[in-house]
Coordinates of C-alpha atoms and ligand atoms in Angstrom, one line a residue:
X1 CA -161.5 44.2 162.7
X2 CA -161.8 47.0 165.4
X3 CA -164.2 49.1 166.1
X4 CA -162.6 52.4 167.1
X5 CA -158.8 53.6 166.0
X6 CA -158.1 57.0 167.3
X7 CA -155.2 58.9 164.9
X8 CA -153.1 61.2 167.3
X9 CA -152.0 60.5 171.1
X10 CA -152.8 64.6 172.4
X11 CA -154.8 65.8 174.2
X12 CA -157.7 65.2 172.4
X13 CA -157.2 62.1 170.9
X14 CA -155.9 60.2 174.3
X15 CA -158.6 61.6 176.3
X16 CA -161.3 60.1 173.4
X17 CA -159.4 57.0 174.3
X18 CA -159.7 57.4 177.5
X19 CA -163.9 57.7 176.8
X20 CA -164.3 54.9 174.4
X21 CA -162.5 52.7 177.5
X22 CA -164.8 52.8 179.5
X23 CA -167.3 50.1 177.0
X24 CA -167.1 47.5 175.5
X25 CA -165.4 48.5 172.6
X26 CA -161.6 47.3 170.9
X27 CA -160.0 50.7 170.7
X28 CA -157.0 50.8 168.7
X29 CA -154.6 54.4 169.2
X30 CA -151.6 55.3 166.4
X31 CA -149.3 58.0 167.0
X32 CA -145.7 58.4 164.3
X33 CA -144.3 60.4 167.2
X34 CA -142.7 58.6 169.5
X35 CA -144.0 59.5 172.4
X36 CA -147.6 60.9 173.6
X37 CA -148.7 64.5 173.7
X38 CA -145.8 65.4 171.7
X39 CA -146.8 67.9 169.0
X40 CA -149.5 70.9 170.3
X41 CA -150.6 69.7 173.8
X42 CA -146.6 69.8 175.0
X43 CA -145.9 74.0 174.1
X44 CA -149.4 75.2 174.8
X45 CA -149.7 78.0 177.9
X46 CA -151.3 75.1 180.1
X47 CA -154.0 77.4 180.4
X48 CA -157.8 75.6 182.4
X49 CA -159.9 78.8 181.1
X50 CA -163.1 79.6 182.3
X51 CA -164.5 80.6 179.4
X52 CA -164.8 84.5 179.3
X53 CA -163.5 85.0 176.3
X54 CA -164.7 82.6 173.2
X55 CA -167.6 84.3 171.4
X56 CA -171.0 82.5 172.0
X57 CA -172.9 80.4 170.7
X58 CA -169.5 78.6 169.4
X59 CA -168.3 75.2 170.3
X60 CA -165.4 76.8 171.7
X61 CA -166.8 78.4 174.3
X62 CA -169.9 75.3 174.8
X63 CA -166.8 72.9 175.4
X64 CA -165.0 74.9 176.9
X65 CA -167.2 75.6 180.1
X66 CA -167.7 72.4 179.7
X67 CA -164.4 71.8 180.5
X68 CA -163.8 73.4 183.0
X69 CA -165.7 71.9 185.1
X70 CA -165.0 68.6 184.3
X71 CA -161.5 69.3 185.3
X72 CA -160.7 69.0 188.6
X73 CA -162.3 65.6 189.0
X74 CA -160.5 64.4 185.7
X75 CA -157.4 65.9 187.3
X76 CA -158.2 63.7 190.6
X77 CA -159.0 60.7 189.3
X78 CA -155.3 60.9 187.3
X79 CA -153.0 62.0 189.7
X80 CA -152.2 65.3 187.4
X81 CA -151.4 68.4 188.8
X82 CA -154.6 71.2 188.6
X83 CA -154.4 74.5 190.7
X84 CA -157.8 77.3 190.9
X85 CA -155.7 80.4 190.4
X86 CA -158.1 82.8 188.8
X87 CA -157.8 84.8 185.8
X88 CA -157.0 88.3 186.0
X89 CA -157.5 90.1 182.3
X90 CA -156.2 94.4 182.4
X91 CA -157.2 97.0 180.6
X92 CA -154.6 99.0 180.5
X93 CA -156.3 102.3 179.5
X94 CA -159.6 104.5 180.2
X95 CA -160.0 103.0 176.0
X96 CA -159.9 99.6 177.6
X97 CA -163.1 99.8 179.6
X98 CA -165.3 99.0 177.1
X99 CA -164.3 96.1 176.1
X100 CA -163.7 95.2 178.8
X101 CA -167.1 95.7 179.7
X102 CA -168.2 93.5 176.6
X103 CA -166.5 91.2 177.3
X104 CA -168.5 90.7 181.1
X105 CA -170.7 90.7 178.2
X106 CA -169.3 87.8 176.9
X107 CA -168.4 86.0 179.5
X108 CA -171.8 85.9 181.4
X109 CA -173.9 84.7 177.7
X110 CA -171.4 82.0 178.3
X111 CA -172.5 81.4 181.8
X112 CA -169.6 82.6 183.0
X113 CA -168.9 83.8 187.1
X114 CA -166.9 87.2 186.7
X115 CA -166.2 90.0 188.5
X116 CA -165.1 93.3 187.4
X117 CA -162.2 94.3 189.7
X118 CA -161.1 98.3 189.7
X119 CA -157.3 99.6 189.8
X120 CA -157.4 99.0 194.3
X121 CA -158.6 95.5 194.1
X122 CA -156.7 94.1 191.0
X123 CA -152.7 95.6 193.2
X124 CA -154.8 93.9 195.8
X125 CA -154.4 89.9 193.8
X126 CA -151.1 91.2 191.6
X127 CA -149.1 94.3 193.5
X128 CA -146.6 93.6 191.0
X129 CA -148.7 94.6 187.5
X130 CA -148.3 98.2 185.5
X131 CA -149.6 101.1 187.9
X132 CA -151.7 101.8 184.1
X133 CA -154.3 99.4 186.1
X134 CA -157.2 101.1 185.1
X135 CA -159.5 97.7 185.8
X136 CA -159.1 94.3 185.2
X137 CA -161.6 90.8 184.5
X138 CA -161.4 88.6 187.0
X139 CA -162.0 85.4 186.5
X140 CA -162.1 82.8 189.6
X141 CA -162.2 79.4 188.3
X142 CA -159.8 79.6 185.6
X143 CA -156.9 76.8 186.4
X144 CA -153.4 76.3 185.7
X145 CA -152.8 71.9 184.0
X146 CA -150.0 69.8 184.0
X147 CA -151.0 69.1 180.4
X148 CA -148.0 66.0 179.8
X149 CA -149.1 64.2 182.5
X150 CA -152.7 64.8 181.4
X151 CA -152.4 63.5 178.5
X152 CA -149.7 60.9 179.4
X153 CA -152.2 60.0 182.7
X154 CA -155.1 59.2 179.9
X155 CA -153.7 57.4 177.8
X156 CA -151.9 55.3 180.5
X157 CA -155.3 54.8 182.1
X158 CA -157.2 54.3 178.3
X159 CA -154.0 51.6 178.4
X160 CA -154.7 50.1 181.8
X161 CA -159.1 49.9 180.7
X162 CA -157.9 48.5 177.4
X163 CA -157.0 50.1 174.9
X164 CA -154.5 49.7 171.9
X165 CA -151.4 52.0 171.7
X166 CA -148.9 52.3 169.1
X167 CA -145.9 55.0 169.1
X168 CA -143.5 55.3 165.6
X169 CA -146.0 54.1 163.2
X170 CA -147.7 57.0 160.7
X171 CA -151.1 57.0 159.0
X172 CA -149.8 56.9 155.5
X173 CA -153.0 56.7 154.1
X174 CA -157.1 55.9 154.9
X175 CA -159.3 54.1 152.5
X176 CA -163.5 53.6 152.7
X177 CA -163.9 49.9 151.4
X178 CA -168.2 50.8 150.6
X179 CA -168.9 46.6 150.1
X180 CA -168.2 46.5 153.3
X181 CA -169.0 49.4 155.9
X182 CA -165.0 49.8 157.4
X183 CA -161.7 52.2 156.9
X184 CA -158.6 50.4 156.0
X185 CA -155.9 52.5 157.6
X186 CA -152.4 51.8 155.7
X187 CA -149.7 52.9 157.9
X188 CA -145.6 53.1 158.2
X189 CA -146.0 49.5 159.9
X190 CA -149.1 47.4 158.9
X191 CA -152.6 47.9 157.6
X192 CA -155.9 48.6 159.8
X193 CA -159.3 47.4 159.3
X194 CA -162.2 49.5 161.6
X195 CA -165.8 50.0 161.7
X196 CA -165.2 53.5 162.8
X197 CA -162.1 56.7 163.1
X198 CA -161.4 59.4 165.0
X199 CA -159.3 62.1 163.5
X200 CA -158.4 63.4 166.3
X201 CA -154.1 64.2 164.4
X202 CA -153.5 67.8 165.1
X203 CA -151.6 70.2 163.0
X204 CA -152.4 67.3 160.2
X205 CA -156.0 66.7 160.7
X206 CA -156.5 68.2 156.8
X207 CA -154.3 66.1 155.3
X208 CA -155.9 62.8 156.8
X209 CA -159.1 63.7 156.3
X210 CA -158.0 64.4 152.9
X211 CA -157.2 60.9 152.1
X212 CA -160.2 60.0 152.6
X213 CA -162.5 62.9 150.6
X214 CA -162.5 66.1 150.0
X215 CA -163.3 68.7 152.4
X216 CA -164.2 72.5 153.0
X217 CA -161.6 73.6 155.3
X218 CA -157.1 73.6 155.6
X219 CA -154.6 73.8 159.0
X220 CA -153.5 77.0 159.1
X221 CA -151.1 76.5 161.7
X222 CA -150.2 79.7 164.1
X223 CA -146.8 80.0 165.7
X224 CA -146.6 80.7 169.6
X225 CA -143.4 81.8 171.3
X226 CA -142.7 81.4 174.9
X227 CA -139.7 82.0 177.9
X228 CA -140.3 79.7 180.8
X229 CA -139.2 82.0 184.5
X230 CA -137.0 79.2 186.7
X231 CA -138.7 78.7 190.4
X232 CA -137.3 80.9 191.3
X233 CA -139.2 82.3 194.8
X234 CA -140.5 79.2 195.1
X235 CA -139.7 78.4 198.4
X236 CA -140.7 82.4 199.8
X237 CA -143.6 83.9 200.7
X238 CA -144.5 86.0 198.2
X239 CA -144.7 83.9 195.1
X240 CA -143.4 86.8 192.1
X241 CA -147.3 85.8 190.2
X242 CA -150.2 83.7 191.8
X243 CA -152.7 84.9 189.0
X244 CA -152.9 84.3 184.9
X245 CA -152.6 87.6 184.3
X246 CA -153.9 88.2 180.8
X247 CA -153.6 91.5 178.3
X248 CA -157.6 93.0 176.5
X249 CA -157.6 90.0 173.9
X250 CA -157.7 91.0 170.3
X251 CA -158.1 89.5 166.3
X252 CA -155.2 87.5 167.3
X253 CA -156.2 86.0 170.4
X254 CA -155.8 86.3 174.0
X255 CA -152.8 88.0 173.4
X256 CA -149.3 87.2 175.6
X257 CA -149.9 86.4 178.7
X258 CA -147.8 86.2 182.6
X259 CA -148.6 83.3 184.6
X260 CA -147.4 80.4 187.2
X261 CA -146.7 76.5 186.1
X262 CA -148.1 74.1 188.3
X263 CA -144.1 72.8 188.9
X264 CA -143.4 76.7 190.8
X265 CA -141.9 78.2 187.2
X266 CA -143.8 81.3 185.1
X267 CA -144.1 81.0 181.8
X268 CA -144.7 84.3 179.9
X269 CA -146.0 83.8 175.6
X270 CA -147.0 83.2 173.5
X271 CA -146.7 85.2 170.6
X272 CA -148.6 84.6 167.2
X273 CA -147.8 84.3 163.5
X274 CA -148.9 81.9 161.4
X275 CA -146.3 80.2 159.3
X276 CA -146.4 78.0 156.8
X277 CA -144.1 75.1 157.9
X278 CA -145.8 72.2 160.0
X279 CA -142.6 71.3 162.0
X280 CA -140.9 74.3 162.4
X281 CA -140.8 74.9 166.5
X282 CA -137.7 76.9 166.8
X283 CA -137.6 80.9 168.5
X284 CA -136.8 83.7 167.4
X285 CA -134.9 86.5 168.7
X286 CA -136.1 89.0 167.9
X287 CA -140.1 87.0 168.5
X288 CA -139.1 86.3 171.5
X289 CA -137.9 90.9 172.1
X290 CA -141.6 90.7 171.1
X291 CA -143.0 88.5 173.9
X292 CA -140.7 90.4 177.1
X293 CA -142.4 93.3 175.5
X294 CA -145.5 93.1 175.7
X295 CA -145.2 90.9 178.7
X296 CA -143.6 94.2 180.2
X297 CA -146.1 96.3 179.7
X298 CA -148.4 94.2 182.2
X299 CA -145.3 93.3 185.5
X300 CA -142.5 96.0 184.1
X301 CA -140.5 94.3 186.3
X302 CA -141.0 90.6 184.9
X303 CA -137.4 88.9 186.2
X304 CA -135.8 88.0 182.6
X305 CA -132.8 87.1 184.5
X306 CA -134.3 84.0 185.4
X307 CA -135.5 83.0 181.8
X308 CA -134.1 79.0 181.2
X309 CA -135.7 78.4 177.8
X310 CA -137.3 80.0 175.5
X311 CA -139.8 77.3 172.9
X312 CA -142.4 76.9 171.1
X313 CA -145.8 75.7 169.6
X314 CA -148.0 75.7 166.9
X315 CA -151.8 76.0 167.2
X316 CA -154.0 73.5 164.6
X317 CA -155.8 77.1 163.5
X318 CA -158.5 76.6 160.5
X319 CA -160.0 78.8 157.9
X320 CA -163.2 77.9 159.6
X321 CA -162.7 79.8 162.7
X322 CA -164.0 77.3 165.2
X323 CA -163.0 73.6 166.1
X324 CA -165.1 71.2 163.8
X325 CA -165.6 68.4 165.6
X326 CA -168.2 65.8 162.8
X327 CA -168.2 64.1 160.8
X328 CA -166.5 63.9 156.8
X329 CA -169.4 64.2 154.4
X330 CA -170.4 61.0 153.3
X331 CA -168.9 59.0 155.6
X332 CA -171.1 58.6 159.0
X333 CA -168.1 57.3 160.5
X334 CA -165.0 58.7 160.0
X335 CA -165.2 61.6 162.6
X336 CA -163.0 64.7 162.0
X337 CA -161.7 66.7 165.4
X338 CA -159.9 69.5 163.4
X339 CA -158.9 72.9 164.5
X340 CA -158.6 72.6 167.6
X341 CA -156.8 75.2 168.4
X342 CA -157.4 77.6 171.4
X343 CA -159.1 76.7 173.9
X344 CA -158.9 72.3 172.7
X345 CA -156.8 72.0 175.8
X346 CA -159.7 73.3 178.4
X347 CA -162.2 72.6 176.3
X348 CA -160.7 68.3 175.8
X349 CA -163.3 66.7 178.6
X350 CA -165.5 68.3 176.9
X351 CA -164.7 67.4 173.1
X352 CA -164.3 63.8 173.7
X353 CA -167.5 62.9 176.4
X354 CA -169.7 64.8 173.4
X355 CA -167.3 62.6 170.9
X356 CA -167.8 59.1 172.6
X357 CA -171.4 59.3 174.4
X358 CA -173.2 61.8 171.6
X359 CA -171.8 60.6 167.7
X360 CA -169.8 57.3 168.5
X361 CA -172.8 56.2 170.3
X362 CA -175.6 57.0 167.2
X363 CA -172.7 54.2 165.0
X364 CA -172.2 51.4 167.5
X365 CA -173.1 49.4 170.4
X366 CA -171.8 51.7 173.5
X367 CA -172.2 48.2 175.8
X368 CA -170.2 49.8 179.6
X369 CA -167.4 48.6 181.2
X370 CA -167.9 47.1 184.7
X371 CA -164.9 46.8 185.5
X372 CA -163.4 50.1 184.7
X373 CA -161.5 51.2 186.6
X374 CA -161.6 55.5 186.2
X375 CA -157.8 55.6 189.0
X376 CA -154.4 56.0 187.7
X377 CA -152.1 54.3 190.5
X378 CA -151.5 57.4 192.3
X379 CA -147.0 58.6 190.9
X380 CA -145.7 59.0 194.3
X381 CA -143.8 62.6 194.3
X382 CA -141.1 63.2 196.7
X383 CA -140.4 66.9 196.5
X384 CA -144.8 66.5 197.8
X385 CA -144.4 64.9 200.5
X386 CA -144.2 65.4 204.4
X387 CA -140.3 64.3 205.7
X388 CA -142.2 61.5 207.3
X389 CA -143.8 60.1 205.0
X390 CA -140.5 60.5 203.1
X391 CA -139.2 58.6 205.8
X392 CA -141.4 55.5 205.2
X393 CA -140.7 55.4 201.3
X394 CA -137.2 55.3 201.6
X395 CA -136.8 52.8 204.2
X396 CA -139.5 50.4 202.2
X397 CA -137.1 51.3 199.0
X398 CA -134.1 53.2 199.5
X399 CA -133.5 53.9 195.7
X400 CA -135.8 57.1 196.8
X401 CA -133.7 58.1 198.5
X402 CA -131.6 58.6 195.8
X403 CA -131.6 61.9 194.6
X404 CA -130.9 62.1 189.7
X405 CA -132.0 65.5 189.3
X406 CA -130.8 68.0 191.8
X407 CA -133.3 70.2 189.9
X408 CA -136.3 69.7 190.3
X409 CA -134.8 66.9 192.9
X410 CA -136.4 64.1 191.6
X411 CA -135.7 60.7 192.8
X412 CA -134.3 57.0 190.9
X413 CA -137.5 55.5 193.3
X414 CA -139.9 58.4 190.7
X415 CA -137.8 57.1 187.7
X416 CA -138.1 53.4 188.9
X417 CA -141.9 53.8 189.0
X418 CA -142.3 56.0 185.6
X419 CA -141.0 52.4 183.9
X420 CA -142.9 50.0 185.5
X421 CA -146.5 51.2 184.4
X422 CA -148.7 50.7 180.8
X423 CA -146.9 53.1 178.7
X424 CA -143.9 52.6 176.4
X425 CA -141.2 55.3 177.4
X426 CA -138.5 55.5 174.5
X427 CA -137.0 58.4 174.5
X428 CA -134.7 60.8 178.1
X429 CA -138.3 63.3 176.7
X430 CA -140.4 61.2 177.9
X431 CA -138.8 60.0 181.2
X432 CA -138.2 64.5 181.3
X433 CA -141.8 65.6 180.4
X434 CA -143.2 63.0 183.2
X435 CA -140.8 63.6 186.1
X436 CA -139.0 67.1 185.4
X437 CA -135.9 65.5 184.9
X438 CA -134.1 68.0 183.2
X439 CA -137.1 70.9 183.0
X440 CA -134.9 72.7 185.3
X441 CA -131.7 74.8 186.2
X442 CA -129.5 73.1 184.3
X443 CA -131.5 71.1 181.0
X444 CA -130.5 68.1 181.1
X445 CA -126.9 69.0 181.9
X446 CA -126.1 67.2 185.2
X447 CA -128.8 64.5 185.4
X448 CA -128.5 63.6 181.0
X449 CA -125.9 61.6 181.4
X450 CA -127.4 59.6 184.0
X451 CA -131.4 59.1 182.5
X452 CA -128.7 57.7 179.3
X453 CA -127.4 55.0 181.2
X454 CA -130.1 54.7 182.6
X455 CA -132.4 54.0 179.4
X456 CA -129.1 51.7 178.0
X457 CA -128.8 49.6 180.9
X458 CA -133.1 49.3 180.8
X459 CA -133.0 48.1 177.1
X460 CA -129.9 46.4 176.6
X461 CA -129.1 48.9 173.7
X462 CA -125.7 50.8 173.3
X463 CA -125.9 54.2 174.8
X464 CA -125.4 55.0 171.2
X465 CA -128.7 53.8 170.6
X466 CA -130.8 55.9 173.1
X467 CA -132.7 58.6 171.6
X468 CA -133.7 62.2 173.1
X469 CA -137.5 62.1 171.4
X470 CA -137.3 61.7 167.8
X471 CA -135.6 58.5 165.2
X472 CA -132.6 60.0 164.4
X473 CA -132.5 62.1 167.5
X474 CA -129.5 60.0 169.0
X475 CA -127.9 61.9 172.1
X476 CA -124.5 59.9 172.0
X477 CA -122.6 59.2 168.7
X478 CA -120.0 56.2 170.0
X479 CA -117.5 56.8 172.7
X480 CA -114.6 58.8 172.3
X481 CA -111.8 56.8 171.4
X482 CA -113.4 54.1 169.1
X483 CA -115.5 57.1 167.0
X484 CA -114.8 57.1 163.7
X485 CA -116.6 60.5 162.3
Ligands
LIG1 C1 -148.8 78.3 171.7 C2 -150.2 77.5 171.9 C3 -150.9 77.9 173.3 C4 -151.4 77.6 173.9 N1 -152.3 78.0 174.9 C5 -153.5 76.6 175.5 C6 -154.2 77.1 177.0 O1 -153.0 77.7 177.6 N2 -155.2 76.6 177.3 C7 -155.9 75.4 176.4 O2 -157.1 75.6 176.4 N3 -155.2 75.5 175.4 C8 -154.6 75.6 174.3 N4 -153.6 75.6 172.9 C9 -154.5 75.4 172.9 C10 -154.2 73.4 172.5 O3 -153.4 72.8 172.9 C11 -154.3 72.4 172.2 O4 -155.9 72.9 171.5 C12 -154.2 70.1 171.9 O5 -153.1 70.6 172.6 C13 -154.9 69.8 171.0 O6 -154.6 68.8 170.8 P1 -155.1 67.7 170.1 O7 -154.6 67.3 170.8 O8 -155.9 68.5 168.8 O9 -153.1 67.8 168.9 P2 -151.7 67.2 169.4 O10 -151.6 67.1 171.1 O11 -151.4 68.1 168.3 O12 -152.4 66.0 168.5 C14 -152.1 65.7 167.6 C15 -151.4 64.4 167.2 O13 -151.2 63.1 166.6 C16 -150.7 63.0 165.5 N5 -150.1 62.8 164.2 C17 -150.3 63.7 163.4 N6 -150.5 63.4 162.2 C18 -150.5 62.0 162.3 C19 -150.3 60.9 161.6 N7 -150.2 61.2 160.1 N8 -150.3 59.5 162.2 C20 -150.3 59.2 163.1 N9 -150.2 60.5 164.6 C21 -150.4 61.5 163.1 C22 -149.1 64.0 166.7 O14 -148.3 63.5 166.1 C23 -149.8 64.4 167.4 O15 -149.8 63.7 168.5 C24 -152.5 76.1 173.0 C25 -151.9 75.9 171.6 C26 -151.0 76.9 171.2 C27 -150.0 76.5 170.1

């Protein structure tokens, strides 16, 4: 019998697991994907919003503001890249100034520090902005984060502290066993009993909840398409952009933004279109053009020749609008974490804190684990080290002297270190998300063959069995001579 089963290993499930790991509890996290954070958590803008725009009094406002404050300590403990770059919400016409003033009022009601800037002050911060700028709202507490490693390191830390993680396992059905007051969770691999269920299944959270009882919401996926620019100016004194730039928000949300990322790239997007297919992560020429056009209104000189990739993510928006963080009606021990669209990433640590220390606390005895270690073992990142530090490491282990990804300057030593940790690394994509191998200009063209061979050696399997990502995503069909197609 488990104390808690967490369904979903996105950022919400990961931070719930880590919070639960602080207590003497038997916790199991289940995800249908081959890696943690493989759905919405890996395809977003990666902004730790300040909380300047959610409607005051909503769960979005409450948890965004609290979550933002928790990020510096969280990322320090989990060794995750976080940068406090601040955001600018731009008014491009006189007509937008009243809306900017209204936004300032909302920010102040939410308890968020903001500053109204004149066009001159705006250009001092971002000289490449459109000459049409009439003013801006500066939010100094906005940050950017590495979302891939946030979820991975949070779960690594949870597993190091006793949580069990099952990947490639889909929850198929859940039954409440009234006489025993527990849930039976049937998955593609097994059946488990648990006293408490935390439903953090993102795009599928309504389907999971419906397995147990009727619900009064539905998930209506909203697609956001993006462009990624290379870190073309990484070594130049003057960067293209330092702040996150938002247009004025609309009914569709915060709008199409431009931002640096923690890896030195630039992200442009997202669009906002409702879709019916929860597994459609395609991008289209039309929407990408729409994104480019909107971005050019803010910065006319965006160097689109530096684009190295487009991608899309699906927001798990709900018909209720706000986050849904509450027990299912008539089921106090089944807690929904649904409709967690933006700012879910920014809100995630505060949501986890509330759910565990307020809701779960009323259901189970929470005995503090005395030996809980909040820190993950530091990741060796050669790109960030001084020449002296690098040389010292290479002296200890020559693998740190062998670069295996030229675009992102990643070494074999870093890959070996990753494989020695507690989370299973089952795919090429899992390595890509953590170390950035394949994220650069070559998009894996040069480095991927090495990674395929490495995984084949590591797991002692044929190279044709190595997967890019999910079941069926094998990269190599067979050797040229032995192939019978
Ligand atoms: C375009 C876009 C831009 C965004 N930008 C930002 C931003 O800048 N800042 C911000 O704060 N937020 C942003 N967000 C929102 C943020 O990404 C989400 O709130 C957050 O990632 C949600 O995490 P999650 O864990 O709830 O969902 P997910 O990451 O989707 O995790 C849910 C997990 O449940 C698993 N699962 C589902 N069904 C089953 C099943 N039956 N059995 C087992 N496992 C299952 C899935 O495989 C998945 O891994 C953005 C979202 C999008 C799409």
